[in-house]
Amino acid sequence: MEAKGFLFGTVGVVAILNGTVAVLAFLKDVLTATNFGTSLAADSLTLAYFLPDTIGNNLIASAIGVSCVPVFAKAFASGSKAHFVNLVRTTTIFFCLLALAVWLVLWLYNNEATALLAGSSTSTLGRLTASLIQILLSTIVIFPVFAVGSALLQTTGIFSVPAGAPLLSHLLIILVLIYSMVMHLDQVQMVYLVAWSLLLGAIAMTAFIWFVIWRKKPLRAMGDSRMIDHAAIEHISRDRQAQGQLWKIFVPYLLILASSQIGYFVERNLAAGMGSGIVAGLNYAFRLSQLPVWVFVAAIYSVVLPSMSQDVFLNQTVKLKSTIANAFKDILLVTLPTTLFLFFLRVPIISILFQRGAFNEHSVYITAEILKGYSLSIIGLSISAVCVRYFLAAGKMLLPLAVSIFASGVNIAADYLLKDTLGAASLGYGAAIGATVSAVLLTMLISKELQLSIQSAIRIFGKMLMANALPSLLLFLLFLSWNYFDGNNGKGIGIIILASGSLACLVIYYATLRKIKLIRNSGWKGR
């Protein structure tokens, strides 16, 4: 995967689709901020969606989608269509039943869940949150069905459809938010409409995924174009063994995701006790910090995971090492300057994107304080994600599970230790500390196992720091200029200077990368 993969090829297409989804997601956030600001209605919607989104999407569906890919990829590499089809069918049925069981438990204990999230199920915040949870809870069943379909398409080389499907959901929510503004609905009416649009959007994108599977029939060519060495095929597990492999990957990965979600839950719980609007500000800051991960990093690891899984299955070690090394390099090329951009320009970015309607200067301050630390977590989260994908492909999940639990513990401890001193900002810094610990430990493990050259990695990282030196200085000057013009009613001039300066940073960064020949480097080489 060369640096040019961001512009050409599969990774480029997926990154563009991810970017489009991110643009719509930010437009949705802007409209949400305009309508709700950091009000009680905003907090209730954030808390209500957090439960089904965490359990149904971020835990169950994410674990299904990721853990299915290496198992599906190995079954696909075997050339046995019957084995592959049966594996997909039984996997879909089982996970649907699992999701239904989870939905039933949460439905029965809705009040208890609300009290855990909002502090009380009888307060104004608690009552509104409980009502919204009842609407959104059904997404717990829908997201896993989407995840299996997405894994099936990725395994068979179709990456654009899973990447583009969320466009349907975001478009529907945006239309609802615009309708609410035009009709001048009050915040309670709007929050219910948004909740229903979230549910219908999840249904729409899931239906689209399976409609494409039905129309394209991606398995028709299987066996015709995949010539695999028969000695390697003997090592493939059949249905029961493949399902056992799936569980060995799914359960540890689910626990990895759970450890991360526990950290997110603690953050939101602490935020709920810090005052009105902190939960909503935390949500906006988190989404901003995740933008490069959603757009570029997700594109990379979505494409490389099936490839790495087949490389492991076929014992193609050299190709595997090259794929992982180049993935590391490409991720750092994007995430390092993005981290600096969000850190230095957090206030103008939040002000330009969100400051209108109910989202006032206080809302900007809250969100910027949290984003200050969150921006520093981007590199660690991105590197950790690629490392975990290797362990998924290799079927070795105990070590990354232990690292994830330890890093989440560090994150939570940092939140509690810093909250009295830094306030809301501690939530962002805690996330950054935990992500950095995870990335360092996982990189050490993967470098040792694959014998990647640490010296080469340090040399490339040093070049990247050199390439970001001048842009960092320029970003700091842009930060100072924004404070000056914004404080003197010159926001329009500040925006023009900010846009011009940001473009100059990009040009300088690219020119420096070309000058030191970093973007033509093939990556970290094995010893």
Short mmCIF file of C-alpha atoms in Angstrom, two decimals:
data_model
loop_
_atom_site.label_atom_id
_atom_site.label_comp_id
_atom_site.label_asym_id
_atom_site.label_seq_id
_atom_site.Cartn_x
_atom_site.Cartn_y
_atom_site.Cartn_z
CA MET A 1 0.00 0.00 0.00
CA GLU A 2 1.86 3.09 -1.23
CA ALA A 3 1.12 6.62 -0.15
CA LYS A 4 -0.62 7.22 -3.44
CA GLY A 5 -3.19 4.60 -2.36
CA PHE A 6 -5.12 7.43 -0.71
CA LEU A 7 -5.86 8.89 -4.13
CA PHE A 8 -6.00 5.82 -6.35
CA GLY A 9 -7.26 2.28 -5.97
CA THR A 10 -9.57 0.66 -3.46
CA VAL A 11 -8.31 2.54 -0.41
CA GLY A 12 -8.81 5.84 -2.22
CA VAL A 13 -12.39 4.99 -3.19
CA VAL A 14 -13.26 3.87 0.34
CA ALA A 15 -11.58 6.96 1.82
CA ILE A 16 -13.63 9.22 -0.48
CA LEU A 17 -16.84 7.46 0.54
CA ASN A 18 -15.84 7.63 4.20
CA GLY A 19 -15.11 11.32 3.72
CA THR A 20 -18.52 11.88 2.17
CA VAL A 21 -20.15 10.07 5.07
CA ALA A 22 -18.09 12.18 7.48
CA VAL A 23 -19.18 15.40 5.74
CA LEU A 24 -22.82 14.41 6.09
CA ALA A 25 -22.22 13.36 9.69
CA PHE A 26 -20.75 16.79 10.43
CA LEU A 27 -23.63 18.50 8.66
CA LYS A 28 -25.91 16.44 10.86
CA ASP A 29 -23.91 17.52 13.91
CA VAL A 30 -24.06 21.17 12.84
CA LEU A 31 -27.84 21.00 12.43
CA THR A 32 -28.15 19.13 15.74
CA ALA A 33 -26.02 21.73 17.50
CA THR A 34 -28.06 24.54 15.93
CA ASN A 35 -31.35 22.99 17.07
CA PHE A 36 -30.30 21.69 20.49
CA GLY A 37 -27.01 23.35 21.48
CA THR A 38 -25.84 21.90 24.80
CA SER A 39 -29.36 21.77 26.25
CA LEU A 40 -31.16 19.12 28.29
CA ALA A 41 -32.71 17.75 25.07
CA ALA A 42 -29.21 17.38 23.57
CA ASP A 43 -28.01 15.53 26.66
CA SER A 44 -31.03 13.19 26.64
CA LEU A 45 -30.57 12.30 22.96
CA THR A 46 -26.84 11.73 23.49
CA LEU A 47 -27.43 9.50 26.52
CA ALA A 48 -30.35 7.60 24.92
CA TYR A 49 -28.44 6.82 21.74
CA PHE A 50 -25.30 5.95 23.70
CA LEU A 51 -26.84 2.74 25.08
CA PRO A 52 -28.06 1.07 21.83
CA ASP A 53 -25.20 2.53 19.82
CA THR A 54 -22.66 1.23 22.32
CA ILE A 55 -24.15 -2.24 22.70
CA GLY A 56 -25.68 -2.79 19.26
CA ASN A 57 -23.23 -0.95 17.02
CA ASN A 58 -19.91 -0.33 18.77
CA LEU A 59 -19.87 -3.67 20.61
CA ILE A 60 -21.92 -6.45 18.99
CA ALA A 61 -22.00 -5.21 15.37
CA SER A 62 -18.38 -4.02 15.34
CA ALA A 63 -17.19 -7.31 16.84
CA ILE A 64 -19.25 -9.27 14.32
CA GLY A 65 -18.15 -7.22 11.33
CA VAL A 66 -14.45 -7.39 12.17
CA SER A 67 -14.25 -10.95 13.50
CA CYS A 68 -16.23 -12.36 10.57
CA VAL A 69 -13.81 -10.97 7.97
CA PRO A 70 -10.75 -13.15 8.77
CA VAL A 71 -12.89 -16.28 9.17
CA PHE A 72 -14.89 -15.55 6.01
CA ALA A 73 -11.68 -14.68 4.14
CA LYS A 74 -10.06 -18.02 4.99
CA ALA A 75 -13.22 -19.88 3.99
CA PHE A 76 -13.31 -17.87 0.77
CA ALA A 77 -9.66 -18.68 0.08
CA SER A 78 -10.45 -22.40 0.38
CA GLY A 79 -12.50 -22.21 -2.82
CA SER A 80 -15.41 -24.14 -1.27
CA LYS A 81 -18.58 -22.20 -2.07
CA ALA A 82 -20.86 -24.53 -0.10
CA HIS A 83 -18.72 -24.18 3.02
CA PHE A 84 -18.62 -20.39 2.68
CA VAL A 85 -22.37 -19.97 2.08
CA ASN A 86 -23.28 -22.24 5.00
CA LEU A 87 -20.87 -20.38 7.28
CA VAL A 88 -22.43 -17.01 6.37
CA ARG A 89 -25.97 -18.35 6.84
CA THR A 90 -25.40 -19.91 10.26
CA THR A 91 -23.42 -16.88 11.43
CA THR A 92 -26.23 -14.50 10.44
CA ILE A 93 -28.94 -16.53 12.16
CA PHE A 94 -27.00 -16.99 15.37
CA PHE A 95 -26.02 -13.36 15.78
CA CYS A 96 -29.57 -12.21 15.05
CA LEU A 97 -30.81 -14.43 17.88
CA LEU A 98 -28.08 -13.10 20.17
CA ALA A 99 -29.05 -9.50 19.37
CA LEU A 100 -32.73 -10.26 20.03
CA ALA A 101 -31.85 -11.66 23.45
CA VAL A 102 -29.85 -8.53 24.33
CA TRP A 103 -32.71 -6.31 23.10
CA LEU A 104 -35.22 -8.15 25.30
CA VAL A 105 -33.06 -7.79 28.44
CA LEU A 106 -32.55 -4.06 27.90
CA TRP A 107 -36.22 -3.53 27.12
CA LEU A 108 -37.20 -5.13 30.41
CA TYR A 109 -34.61 -3.14 32.39
CA ASN A 110 -35.03 0.21 30.63
CA ASN A 111 -35.55 2.21 33.84
CA GLU A 112 -32.46 0.75 35.48
CA ALA A 113 -30.37 1.50 32.39
CA THR A 114 -31.70 5.06 32.33
CA ALA A 115 -30.83 5.60 35.98
CA LEU A 116 -27.31 4.34 35.31
CA LEU A 117 -26.86 6.77 32.42
CA ALA A 118 -28.74 9.86 33.60
CA GLY A 119 -28.34 9.52 37.35
CA SER A 120 -32.09 9.06 37.90
CA SER A 121 -34.98 7.68 35.86
CA THR A 122 -37.47 10.07 37.50
CA SER A 123 -35.74 13.38 36.78
CA THR A 124 -36.67 15.45 33.72
CA LEU A 125 -33.51 14.25 31.98
CA GLY A 126 -34.17 10.65 33.04
CA ARG A 127 -37.78 10.55 31.83
CA LEU A 128 -36.95 11.97 28.41
CA THR A 129 -33.92 9.67 28.07
CA ALA A 130 -36.02 6.60 28.95
CA SER A 131 -38.62 7.45 26.29
CA LEU A 132 -35.95 7.90 23.62
CA ILE A 133 -34.22 4.65 24.59
CA GLN A 134 -37.47 2.75 23.89
CA ILE A 135 -37.42 4.09 20.32
CA LEU A 136 -33.73 3.52 19.66
CA LEU A 137 -33.37 0.13 21.31
CA SER A 138 -34.43 -1.78 18.18
CA THR A 139 -31.21 -0.71 16.44
CA ILE A 140 -29.46 -3.32 18.61
CA VAL A 141 -31.01 -6.00 16.37
CA ILE A 142 -30.48 -4.11 13.11
CA PHE A 143 -26.77 -3.24 13.39
CA PRO A 144 -25.54 -6.89 13.61
CA VAL A 145 -27.43 -7.81 10.42
CA PHE A 146 -25.71 -4.91 8.68
CA ALA A 147 -22.33 -6.05 10.05
CA VAL A 148 -22.58 -9.60 8.66
CA GLY A 149 -23.59 -8.31 5.24
CA SER A 150 -20.75 -5.80 5.29
CA ALA A 151 -18.22 -8.51 6.22
CA LEU A 152 -19.50 -10.73 3.39
CA LEU A 153 -19.06 -7.97 0.80
CA GLN A 154 -15.58 -7.01 2.06
CA THR A 155 -14.46 -10.63 1.96
CA THR A 156 -15.49 -10.91 -1.68
CA GLY A 157 -13.69 -7.68 -2.62
CA ILE A 158 -16.66 -5.27 -2.56
CA PHE A 159 -15.65 -2.41 -0.25
CA SER A 160 -17.52 0.59 -1.64
CA VAL A 161 -21.03 -0.56 -0.73
CA PRO A 162 -20.40 -1.05 3.03
CA ALA A 163 -18.52 2.27 3.09
CA GLY A 164 -21.31 4.15 1.31
CA ALA A 165 -24.37 2.60 2.96
CA PRO A 166 -24.35 4.96 5.98
CA LEU A 167 -25.02 7.84 3.56
CA LEU A 168 -28.68 6.77 3.56
CA SER A 169 -28.97 7.05 7.33
CA HIS A 170 -27.27 10.46 7.53
CA LEU A 171 -29.35 11.88 4.67
CA LEU A 172 -32.58 10.85 6.37
CA ILE A 173 -31.56 12.42 9.70
CA ILE A 174 -30.46 15.63 7.97
CA LEU A 175 -33.82 15.92 6.20
CA VAL A 176 -35.61 15.47 9.52
CA LEU A 177 -33.48 18.14 11.19
CA ILE A 178 -34.09 20.60 8.33
CA TYR A 179 -37.83 19.86 8.48
CA SER A 180 -37.82 20.50 12.24
CA MET A 181 -36.12 23.88 11.72
CA VAL A 182 -38.49 24.94 8.95
CA MET A 183 -41.56 23.96 10.98
CA HIS A 184 -40.17 25.65 14.14
CA LEU A 185 -40.80 22.60 16.29
CA ASP A 186 -39.87 22.76 19.95
CA GLN A 187 -36.88 20.78 21.20
CA VAL A 188 -38.91 17.93 22.68
CA GLN A 189 -40.79 17.35 19.41
CA MET A 190 -37.53 17.56 17.46
CA VAL A 191 -35.72 15.09 19.69
CA TYR A 192 -38.42 12.45 19.16
CA LEU A 193 -38.35 12.95 15.39
CA VAL A 194 -34.56 12.60 15.37
CA ALA A 195 -34.79 9.38 17.40
CA TRP A 196 -37.22 7.86 14.90
CA SER A 197 -35.02 8.96 11.98
CA LEU A 198 -32.03 7.23 13.61
CA LEU A 199 -34.00 3.99 13.75
CA LEU A 200 -35.33 4.26 10.18
CA GLY A 201 -31.86 5.19 8.92
CA ALA A 202 -30.36 2.02 10.41
CA ILE A 203 -33.09 -0.03 8.72
CA ALA A 204 -32.48 1.69 5.36
CA MET A 205 -28.73 1.09 5.22
CA THR A 206 -29.10 -2.54 6.32
CA ALA A 207 -31.75 -3.19 3.68
CA PHE A 208 -29.46 -1.61 1.07
CA ILE A 209 -26.52 -3.88 1.99
CA TRP A 210 -28.55 -7.07 1.64
CA PHE A 211 -30.28 -5.83 -1.51
CA VAL A 212 -26.83 -5.42 -3.10
CA ILE A 213 -25.86 -8.94 -1.97
CA TRP A 214 -29.04 -10.30 -3.52
CA ARG A 215 -28.53 -8.41 -6.81
CA LYS A 216 -24.77 -8.82 -7.24
CA LYS A 217 -24.56 -12.41 -5.97
CA PRO A 218 -20.85 -11.96 -5.09
CA LEU A 219 -20.23 -15.70 -4.76
CA ARG A 220 -21.11 -16.64 -8.35
CA ALA A 221 -17.53 -16.46 -9.56
CA MET A 222 -16.10 -18.28 -6.58
CA GLY A 223 -13.95 -21.20 -7.57
CA ASP A 224 -13.38 -19.90 -11.11
CA SER A 225 -10.82 -17.19 -10.36
CA ARG A 226 -9.25 -18.38 -7.12
CA MET A 227 -6.44 -20.85 -7.75
CA ILE A 228 -5.11 -21.92 -4.33
CA ASP A 229 -2.43 -24.44 -3.55
CA HIS A 230 -4.16 -27.69 -2.48
CA ALA A 231 -1.62 -28.25 0.32
CA ALA A 232 -2.75 -25.00 1.91
CA ILE A 233 -6.43 -25.83 1.45
CA GLU A 234 -5.99 -28.92 3.64
CA HIS A 235 -5.53 -26.60 6.63
CA ILE A 236 -8.93 -24.88 6.23
CA SER A 237 -11.49 -25.68 8.89
CA ARG A 238 -14.95 -26.81 7.86
CA ASP A 239 -18.22 -25.47 9.18
CA ARG A 240 -17.97 -26.42 12.86
CA GLN A 241 -14.26 -25.65 13.08
CA ALA A 242 -14.73 -22.33 11.27
CA GLN A 243 -17.46 -21.35 13.71
CA GLY A 244 -15.11 -22.26 16.54
CA GLN A 245 -12.48 -19.96 15.02
CA LEU A 246 -15.08 -17.23 14.77
CA TRP A 247 -15.86 -17.50 18.47
CA LYS A 248 -12.16 -17.48 19.39
CA ILE A 249 -11.89 -14.16 17.56
CA PHE A 250 -15.32 -12.71 18.34
CA VAL A 251 -15.29 -13.10 22.13
CA PRO A 252 -11.85 -11.52 22.77
CA TYR A 253 -12.53 -8.75 20.26
CA LEU A 254 -15.91 -8.10 21.88
CA LEU A 255 -14.11 -7.81 25.22
CA ILE A 256 -11.60 -5.40 23.64
CA LEU A 257 -14.44 -3.25 22.42
CA ALA A 258 -16.19 -3.58 25.79
CA SER A 259 -13.10 -2.34 27.61
CA SER A 260 -13.04 0.71 25.34
CA GLN A 261 -16.76 1.31 25.79
CA ILE A 262 -16.37 1.09 29.56
CA GLY A 263 -13.91 3.95 29.24
CA TYR A 264 -16.41 5.91 27.13
CA PHE A 265 -19.16 5.16 29.66
CA VAL A 266 -17.01 6.41 32.54
CA GLU A 267 -16.26 9.57 30.56
CA ARG A 268 -19.94 10.26 29.99
CA ASN A 269 -20.82 9.43 33.55
CA LEU A 270 -18.19 11.89 34.80
CA ALA A 271 -19.36 14.46 32.23
CA ALA A 272 -22.97 14.15 33.42
CA GLY A 273 -21.84 15.18 36.90
CA MET A 274 -19.81 18.18 35.70
CA GLY A 275 -22.78 20.34 34.73
CA SER A 276 -25.30 20.88 31.95
CA GLY A 277 -23.98 20.58 28.41
CA ILE A 278 -20.76 18.72 29.22
CA VAL A 279 -22.12 15.43 27.85
CA ALA A 280 -23.09 17.07 24.55
CA GLY A 281 -19.74 18.89 24.36
CA LEU A 282 -17.95 15.59 24.96
CA ASN A 283 -19.92 14.03 22.11
CA TYR A 284 -19.04 16.81 19.66
CA ALA A 285 -15.35 16.72 20.63
CA PHE A 286 -15.22 12.95 20.31
CA ARG A 287 -16.76 13.04 16.84
CA LEU A 288 -14.32 15.70 15.68
CA SER A 289 -11.33 13.73 16.92
CA GLN A 290 -12.58 10.59 15.22
CA LEU A 291 -12.88 12.21 11.77
CA PRO A 292 -9.43 11.12 10.46
CA VAL A 293 -10.01 7.65 11.92
CA TRP A 294 -13.37 7.29 10.16
CA VAL A 295 -12.15 8.67 6.82
CA PHE A 296 -8.60 7.39 6.30
CA VAL A 297 -7.71 4.84 8.95
CA ALA A 298 -10.96 2.90 8.54
CA ALA A 299 -10.38 2.81 4.78
CA ILE A 300 -6.93 1.31 5.30
CA TYR A 301 -7.77 -1.38 7.81
CA SER A 302 -11.04 -2.31 6.04
CA VAL A 303 -9.07 -3.12 2.90
CA VAL A 304 -6.01 -4.73 4.50
CA LEU A 305 -7.83 -7.06 6.94
CA PRO A 306 -9.10 -9.52 4.28
CA SER A 307 -5.69 -9.38 2.60
CA MET A 308 -3.81 -9.99 5.86
CA SER A 309 -6.14 -12.88 6.73
CA GLN A 310 -5.47 -14.62 3.43
CA ASP A 311 -1.73 -13.91 3.75
CA VAL A 312 -1.74 -15.63 7.15
CA PHE A 313 -3.73 -18.55 5.76
CA LEU A 314 -1.37 -18.94 2.79
CA ASN A 315 1.73 -18.30 4.94
CA GLN A 316 2.84 -15.32 2.83
CA THR A 317 4.93 -13.72 5.57
CA VAL A 318 6.89 -11.26 3.43
CA LYS A 319 3.74 -9.83 1.86
CA LEU A 320 2.08 -9.65 5.29
CA LYS A 321 4.98 -7.68 6.80
CA SER A 322 5.02 -5.28 3.87
CA THR A 323 1.26 -4.67 4.14
CA ILE A 324 1.41 -3.91 7.86
CA ALA A 325 4.52 -1.73 7.59
CA ASN A 326 3.04 0.39 4.82
CA ALA A 327 -0.25 0.66 6.72
CA PHE A 328 1.63 2.11 9.70
CA LYS A 329 3.43 4.61 7.51
CA ASP A 330 0.34 5.73 5.61
CA ILE A 331 -1.61 6.17 8.84
CA LEU A 332 1.09 8.36 10.38
CA LEU A 333 1.28 10.46 7.21
CA VAL A 334 -2.34 11.45 7.80
CA THR A 335 -2.87 11.34 11.56
CA LEU A 336 0.22 13.30 12.67
CA PRO A 337 -0.66 16.54 10.81
CA THR A 338 -4.34 16.05 11.61
CA THR A 339 -3.54 15.86 15.32
CA LEU A 340 -1.61 19.12 15.14
CA PHE A 341 -4.37 20.76 13.09
CA LEU A 342 -7.12 19.88 15.58
CA PHE A 343 -4.97 20.73 18.61
CA PHE A 344 -3.91 24.21 17.50
CA LEU A 345 -7.10 25.23 15.68
CA ARG A 346 -9.69 23.55 17.92
CA VAL A 347 -11.42 26.82 18.88
CA PRO A 348 -11.86 28.25 15.35
CA ILE A 349 -12.88 24.83 13.98
CA ILE A 350 -15.61 24.39 16.59
CA SER A 351 -16.70 28.00 16.27
CA ILE A 352 -17.01 27.83 12.48
CA LEU A 353 -18.73 24.44 12.43
CA PHE A 354 -21.11 24.73 15.36
CA GLN A 355 -21.45 28.26 16.79
CA ARG A 356 -24.95 29.26 15.74
CA GLY A 357 -28.42 29.00 17.22
CA ALA A 358 -28.38 27.37 20.64
CA PHE A 359 -24.65 26.56 20.37
CA ASN A 360 -23.12 29.65 22.02
CA GLU A 361 -19.65 30.76 23.13
CA HIS A 362 -19.91 28.70 26.31
CA SER A 363 -20.66 25.61 24.18
CA VAL A 364 -17.56 26.36 22.07
CA TYR A 365 -15.43 26.64 25.21
CA ILE A 366 -16.70 23.34 26.67
CA THR A 367 -16.16 21.42 23.43
CA ALA A 368 -12.73 22.96 22.75
CA GLU A 369 -11.45 22.11 26.23
CA ILE A 370 -12.34 18.44 25.72
CA LEU A 371 -11.06 18.35 22.13
CA LYS A 372 -7.66 19.67 23.30
CA GLY A 373 -6.89 16.27 24.82
CA TYR A 374 -8.94 14.16 22.43
CA SER A 375 -6.92 15.39 19.46
CA LEU A 376 -3.81 13.85 21.02
CA SER A 377 -5.47 10.40 21.06
CA ILE A 378 -5.82 10.13 17.27
CA ILE A 379 -2.38 8.64 16.52
CA GLY A 380 -2.56 6.10 19.33
CA LEU A 381 -6.05 4.95 18.39
CA SER A 382 -5.09 4.60 14.72
CA ILE A 383 -1.91 2.62 15.32
CA SER A 384 -3.70 0.37 17.82
CA ALA A 385 -6.46 -0.35 15.30
CA VAL A 386 -4.01 -1.64 12.68
CA CYS A 387 -2.12 -3.73 15.24
CA VAL A 388 -5.35 -5.35 16.41
CA ARG A 389 -6.23 -6.18 12.78
CA TYR A 390 -3.03 -8.18 12.48
CA PHE A 391 -3.82 -10.16 15.62
CA LEU A 392 -7.35 -10.75 14.29
CA ALA A 393 -5.94 -12.12 11.04
CA ALA A 394 -3.48 -14.30 12.95
CA GLY A 395 -6.14 -15.49 15.42
CA LYS A 396 -4.00 -14.43 18.41
CA MET A 397 -6.30 -12.28 20.52
CA LEU A 398 -5.26 -12.78 24.14
CA LEU A 399 -2.32 -10.35 24.09
CA PRO A 400 -4.24 -7.46 22.48
CA LEU A 401 -7.10 -8.15 24.90
CA ALA A 402 -4.75 -7.80 27.88
CA VAL A 403 -3.28 -4.60 26.43
CA SER A 404 -6.74 -3.15 25.81
CA ILE A 405 -7.92 -3.84 29.36
CA PHE A 406 -4.75 -2.33 30.80
CA ALA A 407 -4.97 0.77 28.55
CA SER A 408 -8.63 1.30 29.43
CA GLY A 409 -7.72 1.10 33.10
CA VAL A 410 -5.03 3.73 32.55
CA ASN A 411 -7.59 5.91 30.71
CA ILE A 412 -10.13 5.69 33.55
CA ALA A 413 -7.50 6.29 36.22
CA ALA A 414 -6.27 9.37 34.37
CA ASP A 415 -9.84 10.71 34.10
CA TYR A 416 -10.33 10.48 37.85
CA LEU A 417 -6.89 11.79 38.75
CA LEU A 418 -7.17 14.83 36.47
CA LYS A 419 -10.86 15.76 36.78
CA ASP A 420 -10.50 17.94 39.88
CA THR A 421 -7.58 19.84 38.38
CA LEU A 422 -8.55 20.13 34.71
CA GLY A 423 -12.33 19.72 34.78
CA ALA A 424 -13.91 18.69 31.48
CA ALA A 425 -10.53 18.80 29.72
CA SER A 426 -9.43 15.81 31.80
CA LEU A 427 -11.74 13.57 29.75
CA GLY A 428 -9.79 14.29 26.58
CA TYR A 429 -6.38 13.95 28.19
CA GLY A 430 -7.35 10.65 29.82
CA ALA A 431 -8.31 9.28 26.40
CA ALA A 432 -4.99 10.44 24.93
CA ILE A 433 -2.96 8.79 27.69
CA GLY A 434 -4.84 5.49 27.35
CA ALA A 435 -4.55 5.46 23.54
CA THR A 436 -0.81 6.15 23.67
CA VAL A 437 -0.19 3.33 26.15
CA SER A 438 -2.16 0.93 23.95
CA ALA A 439 -0.30 1.93 20.77
CA VAL A 440 3.15 1.61 22.35
CA LEU A 441 2.48 -1.83 23.83
CA LEU A 442 0.80 -3.25 20.72
CA THR A 443 3.52 -1.89 18.42
CA MET A 444 6.18 -3.52 20.59
CA LEU A 445 4.34 -6.86 20.43
CA ILE A 446 3.77 -6.80 16.68
CA SER A 447 7.33 -5.62 15.95
CA LYS A 448 8.73 -8.48 18.00
CA GLU A 449 6.49 -11.09 16.39
CA LEU A 450 7.05 -9.96 12.79
CA GLN A 451 10.62 -8.71 13.37
CA LEU A 452 9.93 -5.25 11.98
CA SER A 453 12.91 -2.94 12.00
CA ILE A 454 12.63 -0.50 14.91
CA GLN A 455 15.50 1.55 13.51
CA SER A 456 13.67 2.02 10.22
CA ALA A 457 10.49 2.97 12.07
CA ILE A 458 12.29 5.59 14.18
CA ARG A 459 13.98 7.02 11.10
CA ILE A 460 10.68 7.39 9.23
CA PHE A 461 8.92 8.86 12.26
CA GLY A 462 11.75 11.38 12.66
CA LYS A 463 11.27 12.45 9.04
CA MET A 464 7.56 12.88 9.65
CA LEU A 465 8.24 15.12 12.64
CA MET A 466 10.59 17.15 10.45
CA ALA A 467 7.90 17.49 7.79
CA ASN A 468 5.42 18.77 10.40
CA ALA A 469 7.75 21.29 12.08
CA LEU A 470 7.06 24.31 9.85
CA PRO A 471 3.30 23.59 9.50
CA SER A 472 3.08 23.40 13.32
CA LEU A 473 4.57 26.88 13.67
CA LEU A 474 2.18 28.21 11.05
CA LEU A 475 -0.80 26.58 12.79
CA PHE A 476 0.18 28.28 16.06
CA LEU A 477 0.33 31.65 14.30
CA LEU A 478 -3.11 30.97 12.80
CA PHE A 479 -4.40 30.27 16.30
CA LEU A 480 -3.09 33.64 17.52
CA SER A 481 -4.52 35.48 14.51
CA TRP A 482 -7.96 33.90 15.08
CA ASN A 483 -7.99 35.02 18.70
CA TYR A 484 -7.12 38.56 17.62
CA PHE A 485 -9.68 38.95 14.83
CA ASP A 486 -12.46 37.04 16.62
CA GLY A 487 -11.99 39.26 19.68
CA ASN A 488 -12.22 42.39 17.53
CA ASN A 489 -15.36 41.46 15.59
CA GLY A 490 -13.33 40.38 12.59
CA LYS A 491 -14.50 36.79 12.36
CA GLY A 492 -14.89 36.96 8.57
CA ILE A 493 -11.28 38.07 8.14
CA GLY A 494 -10.22 35.39 10.61
CA ILE A 495 -11.94 32.70 8.54
CA ILE A 496 -10.20 33.88 5.34
CA ILE A 497 -6.81 33.89 7.04
CA LEU A 498 -7.53 30.50 8.59
CA ALA A 499 -8.48 28.94 5.24
CA SER A 500 -5.48 30.41 3.43
CA GLY A 501 -3.08 29.42 6.19
CA SER A 502 -4.45 25.88 6.37
CA LEU A 503 -3.98 25.48 2.62
CA ALA A 504 -0.42 26.80 2.96
CA CYS A 505 0.24 24.23 5.71
CA LEU A 506 -0.97 21.45 3.44
CA VAL A 507 1.22 22.60 0.55
CA ILE A 508 4.28 22.95 2.79
CA TYR A 509 3.69 19.52 4.31
CA TYR A 510 3.31 17.84 0.94
CA ALA A 511 6.34 19.62 -0.52
CA THR A 512 8.45 18.62 2.48
CA LEU A 513 7.37 14.98 2.17
CA ARG A 514 8.39 15.05 -1.48
CA LYS A 515 11.68 16.74 -0.67
CA ILE A 516 12.73 14.17 1.91
CA LYS A 517 11.29 11.38 -0.31
CA LEU A 518 9.09 10.07 2.46
CA ILE A 519 5.98 9.50 0.40
CA ARG A 520 8.03 7.39 -2.03
CA ASN A 521 9.44 5.25 0.79
CA SER A 522 8.13 1.69 0.77
CA GLY A 523 7.66 1.59 4.54
CA TRP A 524 9.25 -0.17 7.51
CA LYS A 525 11.25 -3.13 6.39
CA GLY A 526 11.73 -6.35 8.29
CA ARG A 527 15.15 -7.15 9.66
#
